[in-house]
């Protein structure tokens, strides 16, 4: 097949090389972006007098038709033409001839691919942001559903202090909010046009890259043509942001996996989100949660692949950079799938209120509250900690909770303990007595919940 560089070559490309170096099998998904950038480039060429109005019309219409034909599958992209960019250009030339041969004026595949990829990242950021919001909303709905339910709060996966379940769910909403902010911040660096940098040095032709940048909705135009074609840090940054999303989802997944075991039995996963076993008839497995946890590995791999492909590359474009696309696409596809399924999983999961309540009486989770009670009576915290520790040891030996100790027994540990101590003990009292900013108190959690309900309307 004829190549644009045939003038320089006597031999045809080895077929192995064609197969080895092609990218069209995966960069095909950039065709809409490539065509959009192509039209904007042609419009700039016409504005600058580098092509005529009628040539512009032919190019624009030709590219629009090609877009439709790729979409419908009528136009099949060819491996010998390497990538989506040369396929689109070859199709245009086949269609409109000489006007098509002018499209690559003051353009290189180097600025073209960087531009297409940035446009694609922009879409990916938009889609991921919407999906993140949807998961946040699902969590807020769950929190609202169980506004007053108290759950054990854990550290080291050991009972720590009672919390409102809503508080724990809203913690994930906060994580996902930072993920959204990170994507918005990444967009600032993604949304810079590299188009017009040409191969690396710019051009001697009278072009106007700033106008193409505006036309394509970029917030800025490149400052340095060599940087414009060789930089992929925006892609690495996006991949990293996607990794954090996957990491956050993996934590929720792991937690709910633990909560779904008979040992905990806090959540009931909807059957439609579970799978069975091919041999053990009784099984109801939480494979979706395990995959949400497991997909994280793939994301981290994608980030490493990107970082490593770019390491040590001299300026400017190198073909190594073609290796940026598959990991980036994979990362975005995977995170989008994770977010879509996570939202519905949250919505369909039921919390077992009785079991959560029962679990709150285990593990002396009111010990810190008792220490704070003593602090309120002037006992230095370290001393209070020690006294309560001894009280816990005594209660545990009897298999009892702190609130089950008599006042007499309590006073063995501190004489400052009075009848009102029982208003400090037990999960319900603990939660009601919290008062600090951002705490698990009903007032603070209610305030957070109201904030999120307003921020994320249904
Ligand atoms: N398919 C290439 C890529 O994805 C496009 C740029 C090729 N440029 C070049 N000078 N060979 O990076």
XYZ file of C-alpha atoms and ligand atoms in Angstrom:
470
model
C 0.000 0.000 0.000
C 1.194 3.518 -0.842
C 2.695 5.403 2.076
C 2.987 9.186 2.415
C 6.773 8.736 2.648
C 7.131 6.657 -0.541
C 9.217 9.382 -2.165
C 12.143 8.551 0.106
C 11.847 4.750 0.028
C 12.619 2.158 -2.594
C 11.368 -0.816 -0.593
C 7.927 -1.601 0.784
C 7.502 -1.862 4.544
C 8.052 -5.351 5.876
C 4.730 -6.885 6.857
C 6.046 -7.757 10.290
C 6.918 -4.119 10.790
C 3.460 -3.038 9.678
C 1.887 -5.355 12.224
C 4.363 -4.410 14.920
C 4.098 -0.671 14.577
C 0.427 -0.167 13.809
C -1.728 1.652 16.301
C -4.966 1.882 14.355
C -6.343 -1.175 16.143
C -6.505 0.912 19.337
C -6.282 4.562 18.259
C -9.315 4.072 16.012
C -11.340 5.341 18.930
C -9.785 8.771 18.378
C -11.418 9.177 14.965
C -14.009 11.729 16.053
C -11.366 13.794 17.785
C -9.053 13.508 14.795
C -11.771 14.712 12.454
C -12.795 17.550 14.725
C -9.186 18.729 14.968
C -8.784 18.251 11.207
C -11.739 20.522 10.470
C -10.430 23.176 12.884
C -6.998 22.946 11.278
C -8.452 23.357 7.778
C -10.465 26.372 8.928
C -7.281 27.937 10.253
C -5.484 27.207 6.965
C -8.298 28.970 5.104
C -8.257 31.956 7.460
C -4.518 32.250 6.905
C -4.877 32.041 3.137
C -3.079 28.684 2.909
C -6.084 26.985 1.294
C -9.061 28.436 -0.552
C -12.637 28.682 0.684
C -13.741 26.005 -1.763
C -10.936 23.695 -0.644
C -12.067 24.222 2.941
C -15.623 23.293 2.013
C -14.421 20.111 0.307
C -12.237 19.165 3.265
C -14.977 19.856 5.788
C -17.583 17.872 3.895
C -15.130 15.093 3.111
C -14.171 14.736 6.766
C -17.804 14.769 7.883
C -18.637 11.970 5.447
C -15.624 9.982 6.575
C -16.750 10.354 10.180
C -20.172 8.939 9.321
C -18.645 6.079 7.368
C -16.282 5.113 10.162
C -19.193 5.279 12.563
C -21.369 3.017 10.451
C -18.505 0.634 9.763
C -18.680 1.358 6.037
C -15.112 2.659 6.042
C -12.709 0.105 7.414
C -9.463 1.434 8.766
C -6.380 -0.263 7.368
C -3.380 -1.562 9.279
C -0.848 -0.694 6.536
C -1.874 2.940 7.047
C -0.564 2.636 10.607
C -2.809 4.856 12.618
C -6.131 6.635 12.647
C -4.512 9.865 11.470
C -3.108 8.467 8.214
C -6.276 6.481 7.621
C -8.453 9.560 7.827
C -6.108 11.559 5.618
C -5.830 8.777 3.023
C -9.622 8.427 2.938
C -9.950 12.171 2.436
C -7.444 12.225 -0.432
C -9.160 9.254 -2.059
C -12.400 11.205 -1.857
C -11.528 14.789 -2.753
C -8.049 14.592 -4.280
C -5.873 17.702 -4.270
C -7.761 19.637 -1.595
C -7.253 16.633 0.672
C -3.518 16.671 -0.089
C -3.395 20.167 1.426
C -4.819 19.267 4.822
C -1.461 18.211 6.228
C -0.011 21.681 5.516
C 1.656 22.979 8.689
C 0.594 19.882 10.567
C 2.403 16.767 11.710
C 1.105 13.565 13.174
C 3.064 14.609 16.225
C 0.935 17.641 17.039
C -2.095 15.837 15.622
C -1.890 12.856 17.962
C -1.173 15.077 20.965
C -4.212 17.164 20.084
C -6.504 14.167 19.570
C -5.398 12.635 22.828
C -6.001 15.839 24.747
C -9.490 16.109 23.255
C -10.094 12.503 24.238
C -8.854 13.123 27.807
C -11.248 16.026 28.042
C -14.172 13.706 27.255
C -12.879 11.052 29.631
C -12.635 13.598 32.436
C -16.185 14.759 31.765
C -17.540 11.191 31.767
C -15.647 10.120 34.887
C -16.773 13.226 36.712
C -20.429 12.469 35.980
C -19.982 8.858 37.105
C -18.246 9.963 40.296
C -21.161 12.241 41.089
C -23.523 9.347 40.621
C -21.665 7.181 43.140
C -21.584 10.097 45.581
C -25.318 10.489 45.173
C -25.914 6.785 45.821
C -23.871 7.030 49.036
C -25.755 10.128 50.159
C -29.068 8.349 49.528
C -27.900 5.405 51.660
C -26.735 7.759 54.402
C -30.105 9.502 54.357
C -31.908 6.159 54.515
C -30.027 5.336 57.756
C -29.704 8.823 59.161
C -29.772 7.712 62.793
C -28.286 4.241 62.652
C -25.244 3.725 64.853
C -22.454 1.428 63.703
C -19.189 0.289 65.196
C -16.324 2.464 64.023
C -13.083 0.560 63.503
C -9.376 1.218 63.672
C -7.032 -1.676 62.883
C -10.320 -3.435 62.071
C -10.959 -3.623 65.839
C -13.944 -1.998 67.496
C -12.930 1.574 68.274
C -15.729 4.082 68.869
C -19.382 4.129 67.837
C -20.196 6.260 64.810
C -23.230 7.043 62.740
C -23.321 4.807 59.679
C -24.148 7.919 57.671
C -20.872 9.448 58.831
C -18.905 6.457 57.529
C -20.731 6.553 54.196
C -20.146 10.280 53.847
C -16.417 9.702 54.362
C -16.417 8.051 50.927
C -18.372 10.957 49.501
C -15.522 13.216 50.640
C -12.908 10.975 48.994
C -14.816 10.953 45.744
C -15.217 14.717 45.945
C -11.447 15.108 46.055
C -11.275 12.741 43.083
C -13.625 15.064 41.238
C -11.520 18.064 42.161
C -8.374 16.300 41.001
C -9.968 15.628 37.624
C -11.039 19.258 37.350
C -7.504 20.322 38.148
C -6.056 17.848 35.658
C -8.293 19.409 33.021
C -6.443 22.701 33.443
C -3.285 21.057 32.064
C -5.111 18.771 29.617
C -6.982 21.614 28.008
C -4.043 23.226 26.228
C -3.804 22.955 22.462
C -0.636 21.478 20.920
C -1.998 21.866 17.382
C 0.211 24.023 15.193
C 3.452 22.889 16.819
C 3.923 20.769 13.671
C 6.659 18.135 13.907
C 8.633 19.900 16.647
C 9.926 23.253 15.437
C 6.843 25.077 14.256
C 6.634 26.223 10.662
C 7.759 28.895 8.215
C 4.178 29.175 6.975
C 1.901 31.977 8.229
C -0.329 29.990 10.609
C -2.423 30.920 13.620
C -2.396 28.136 16.239
C -4.107 30.359 18.773
C -7.227 30.486 16.658
C -7.368 26.670 16.350
C -6.962 26.439 20.105
C -9.992 28.707 20.584
C -11.964 26.891 17.901
C -11.427 23.554 19.639
C -12.463 24.914 23.022
C -8.989 24.763 24.543
C -8.317 27.213 27.358
C -4.815 27.925 26.115
C -2.386 27.359 23.268
C 1.067 25.736 23.666
C 3.957 28.064 24.440
C 6.795 25.857 23.184
C 6.361 23.710 20.082
C 8.921 21.114 21.229
C 7.159 20.682 24.546
C 3.761 20.592 22.844
C 4.561 17.466 20.822
C 6.652 15.599 23.374
C 4.755 16.081 26.595
C 2.443 13.379 27.893
C 2.474 14.383 31.535
C -1.208 15.283 31.225
C -1.917 11.635 30.391
C 0.158 10.379 33.326
C -1.629 12.784 35.600
C -5.018 11.588 34.421
C -3.937 7.966 34.886
C -2.840 8.776 38.416
C -6.134 10.483 39.196
C -7.927 7.404 37.887
C -5.742 5.224 40.123
C -6.885 7.146 43.168
C -10.522 6.658 42.199
C -9.912 2.924 41.842
C -8.058 2.895 45.150
C -10.945 4.609 46.932
C -13.446 2.165 45.446
C -11.238 -0.743 46.472
C -11.389 0.390 50.089
C -15.167 0.570 50.062
C -15.232 -2.819 48.342
C -12.959 -4.438 50.911
C -14.952 -2.979 53.779
C -18.249 -4.190 52.430
C -16.773 -7.595 51.633
C -15.848 -7.922 55.285
C -19.243 -6.604 56.323
C -20.976 -9.179 54.136
C -19.388 -12.197 55.843
C -21.435 -14.129 58.410
C -18.842 -13.106 61.004
C -19.849 -9.463 60.593
C -23.179 -9.721 58.796
C -23.729 -5.966 58.548
C -24.814 -5.843 54.927
C -27.012 -7.879 52.670
C -25.840 -7.645 49.076
C -28.596 -7.861 46.523
C -28.667 -11.214 44.760
C -28.546 -9.474 41.416
C -25.072 -8.232 42.384
C -23.789 -11.607 43.567
C -22.721 -14.829 41.915
C -22.941 -18.446 42.962
C -20.532 -21.336 42.954
C -20.266 -24.022 40.308
C -19.792 -26.663 43.006
C -20.966 -25.389 46.397
C -24.735 -24.977 46.178
C -25.046 -22.696 49.202
C -22.667 -19.976 48.010
C -23.577 -16.351 47.457
C -20.342 -14.634 46.550
C -19.586 -10.931 46.425
C -17.590 -11.131 43.187
C -18.499 -7.590 42.189
C -16.848 -6.248 45.341
C -13.824 -8.447 44.764
C -13.481 -7.182 41.222
C -13.825 -3.585 42.384
C -10.955 -4.341 44.738
C -9.003 -6.270 42.117
C -9.303 -3.843 39.214
C -7.052 -1.529 41.151
C -4.048 -3.644 40.183
C -4.730 -3.047 36.515
C -4.953 0.698 37.078
C -1.638 0.831 38.921
C -0.116 -1.219 36.099
C -1.431 1.253 33.534
C 0.125 4.147 35.430
C 3.470 2.344 35.664
C 3.373 1.479 31.964
C 2.847 5.132 31.091
C 5.496 6.466 33.423
C 8.018 3.907 32.250
C 7.344 4.408 28.548
C 8.138 8.104 28.952
C 11.188 7.698 31.128
C 14.390 8.941 29.530
C 12.832 9.952 26.204
C 14.892 12.630 24.484
C 13.097 15.552 22.871
C 10.907 15.670 20.945
C 8.460 13.023 19.634
C 9.556 9.379 19.849
C 7.544 6.417 18.718
C 7.655 5.082 22.287
C 4.912 7.597 22.906
C 2.475 5.533 20.890
C 2.534 3.238 23.937
C 0.654 5.899 25.908
C -2.745 5.107 24.498
C -3.553 1.543 25.492
C -2.826 2.000 29.210
C -4.637 5.317 29.278
C -7.695 3.943 27.480
C -7.664 0.879 29.685
C -7.456 2.970 32.827
C -10.381 5.173 31.810
C -12.537 2.274 30.607
C -11.875 0.305 33.768
C -12.601 3.172 36.129
C -15.785 4.039 34.279
C -16.971 0.444 34.530
C -16.080 0.379 38.238
C -17.939 3.609 38.942
C -21.023 2.498 37.030
C -21.300 -0.773 38.898
C -20.353 0.763 42.266
C -23.249 3.221 42.165
C -25.823 0.481 41.618
C -24.161 -1.785 44.139
C -24.467 0.919 46.783
C -28.098 1.488 45.902
C -29.021 -2.205 46.079
C -27.137 -3.075 49.269
C -29.209 -3.330 52.448
C -27.778 -2.606 55.892
C -28.812 -4.959 58.658
C -29.799 -2.504 61.353
C -30.213 -5.024 64.187
C -26.803 -6.557 63.623
C -25.103 -3.183 63.533
C -26.841 -2.189 66.742
C -25.895 -5.455 68.424
C -22.275 -5.094 67.345
C -22.174 -1.692 69.023
C -22.428 -3.316 72.443
C -19.248 -5.291 71.799
C -15.699 -4.148 72.348
C -16.069 -1.454 75.042
C -16.356 1.267 72.437
C -17.462 3.708 75.139
C -14.089 3.573 76.930
C -12.878 6.810 75.386
C -16.152 8.458 76.383
C -15.561 7.359 79.981
C -12.054 8.833 79.894
C -13.527 12.083 78.571
C -16.093 11.987 81.373
C -13.199 11.941 83.844
C -11.444 14.742 81.982
C -14.642 16.720 82.526
C -14.094 16.201 86.229
C -10.571 17.558 86.106
C -8.623 14.301 85.761
C -5.585 14.646 83.476
C -6.249 12.640 80.316
C -3.326 10.221 80.778
C -4.543 9.393 84.271
C -8.116 8.959 83.033
C -6.863 6.669 80.242
C -5.105 4.481 82.774
C -8.110 4.297 85.126
C -10.505 3.428 82.303
C -8.049 0.828 81.045
C -8.280 -0.890 84.402
C -12.083 -0.629 84.331
C -12.145 -2.233 80.866
C -9.922 -5.043 82.070
C -12.288 -5.732 84.967
C -15.416 -5.554 82.804
C -13.850 -7.789 80.142
C -12.972 -10.388 82.773
C -16.700 -10.552 83.618
C -17.694 -10.531 79.972
C -19.511 -7.267 80.677
C -19.741 -3.849 79.109
C -18.667 -0.715 80.998
C -22.262 0.357 81.507
C -22.938 -2.951 83.235
C -20.510 -2.156 86.041
C -22.158 -0.864 89.224
C -21.354 2.611 90.484
C -19.473 1.009 93.338
C -17.326 -1.035 90.991
C -16.676 2.045 88.886
C -15.578 4.100 91.843
C -12.795 1.606 92.472
C -11.123 3.066 89.412
C -11.843 6.709 90.174
C -13.624 8.323 93.054
C -14.723 11.125 90.803
C -17.178 8.867 89.003
C -20.793 9.701 89.919
C -24.289 8.502 89.032
C -24.348 10.646 85.878
C -21.615 8.448 84.361
C -24.284 6.267 82.798
C -25.272 9.194 80.592
C -21.799 8.954 79.057
C -21.826 5.195 78.448
C -23.317 3.062 75.712
C -23.146 3.678 71.964
C -26.236 5.881 71.850
C -24.945 8.237 74.555
C -21.473 8.310 73.027
C -22.811 9.444 69.680
C -25.170 11.977 71.228
C -22.341 13.429 73.311
C -19.961 13.994 70.396
C -19.842 17.695 69.676
C -16.635 18.547 67.840
C -16.450 19.854 64.301
C -16.852 17.162 61.646
C -17.535 14.516 64.269
C -20.029 11.686 64.260
C -22.545 13.681 66.308
C -26.112 13.695 64.970
C -25.913 17.478 64.519
C -22.605 17.427 62.628
C -23.534 14.459 60.462
C -26.922 16.014 59.804
C -25.193 19.186 58.690
C -22.858 17.223 56.376
C -25.744 15.231 54.986
C -27.794 18.352 54.280
C -24.778 19.906 52.579
C -24.322 16.914 50.264
C -28.032 16.617 49.515
C -27.988 20.182 48.316
C -24.701 19.818 46.452
C -25.775 16.614 44.698
C -29.489 16.936 43.984
C -31.171 13.813 42.651
N 0.518 6.637 15.864
C 1.432 7.596 16.393
C 1.276 7.716 17.898
O 0.301 7.249 18.369
C 1.172 8.922 15.790
C 2.366 9.803 15.676
C 3.343 9.221 14.760
N 4.390 10.121 14.478
C 5.512 9.750 13.898
N 6.393 10.637 13.691
N 5.728 8.506 13.561
O 2.106 8.256 18.615
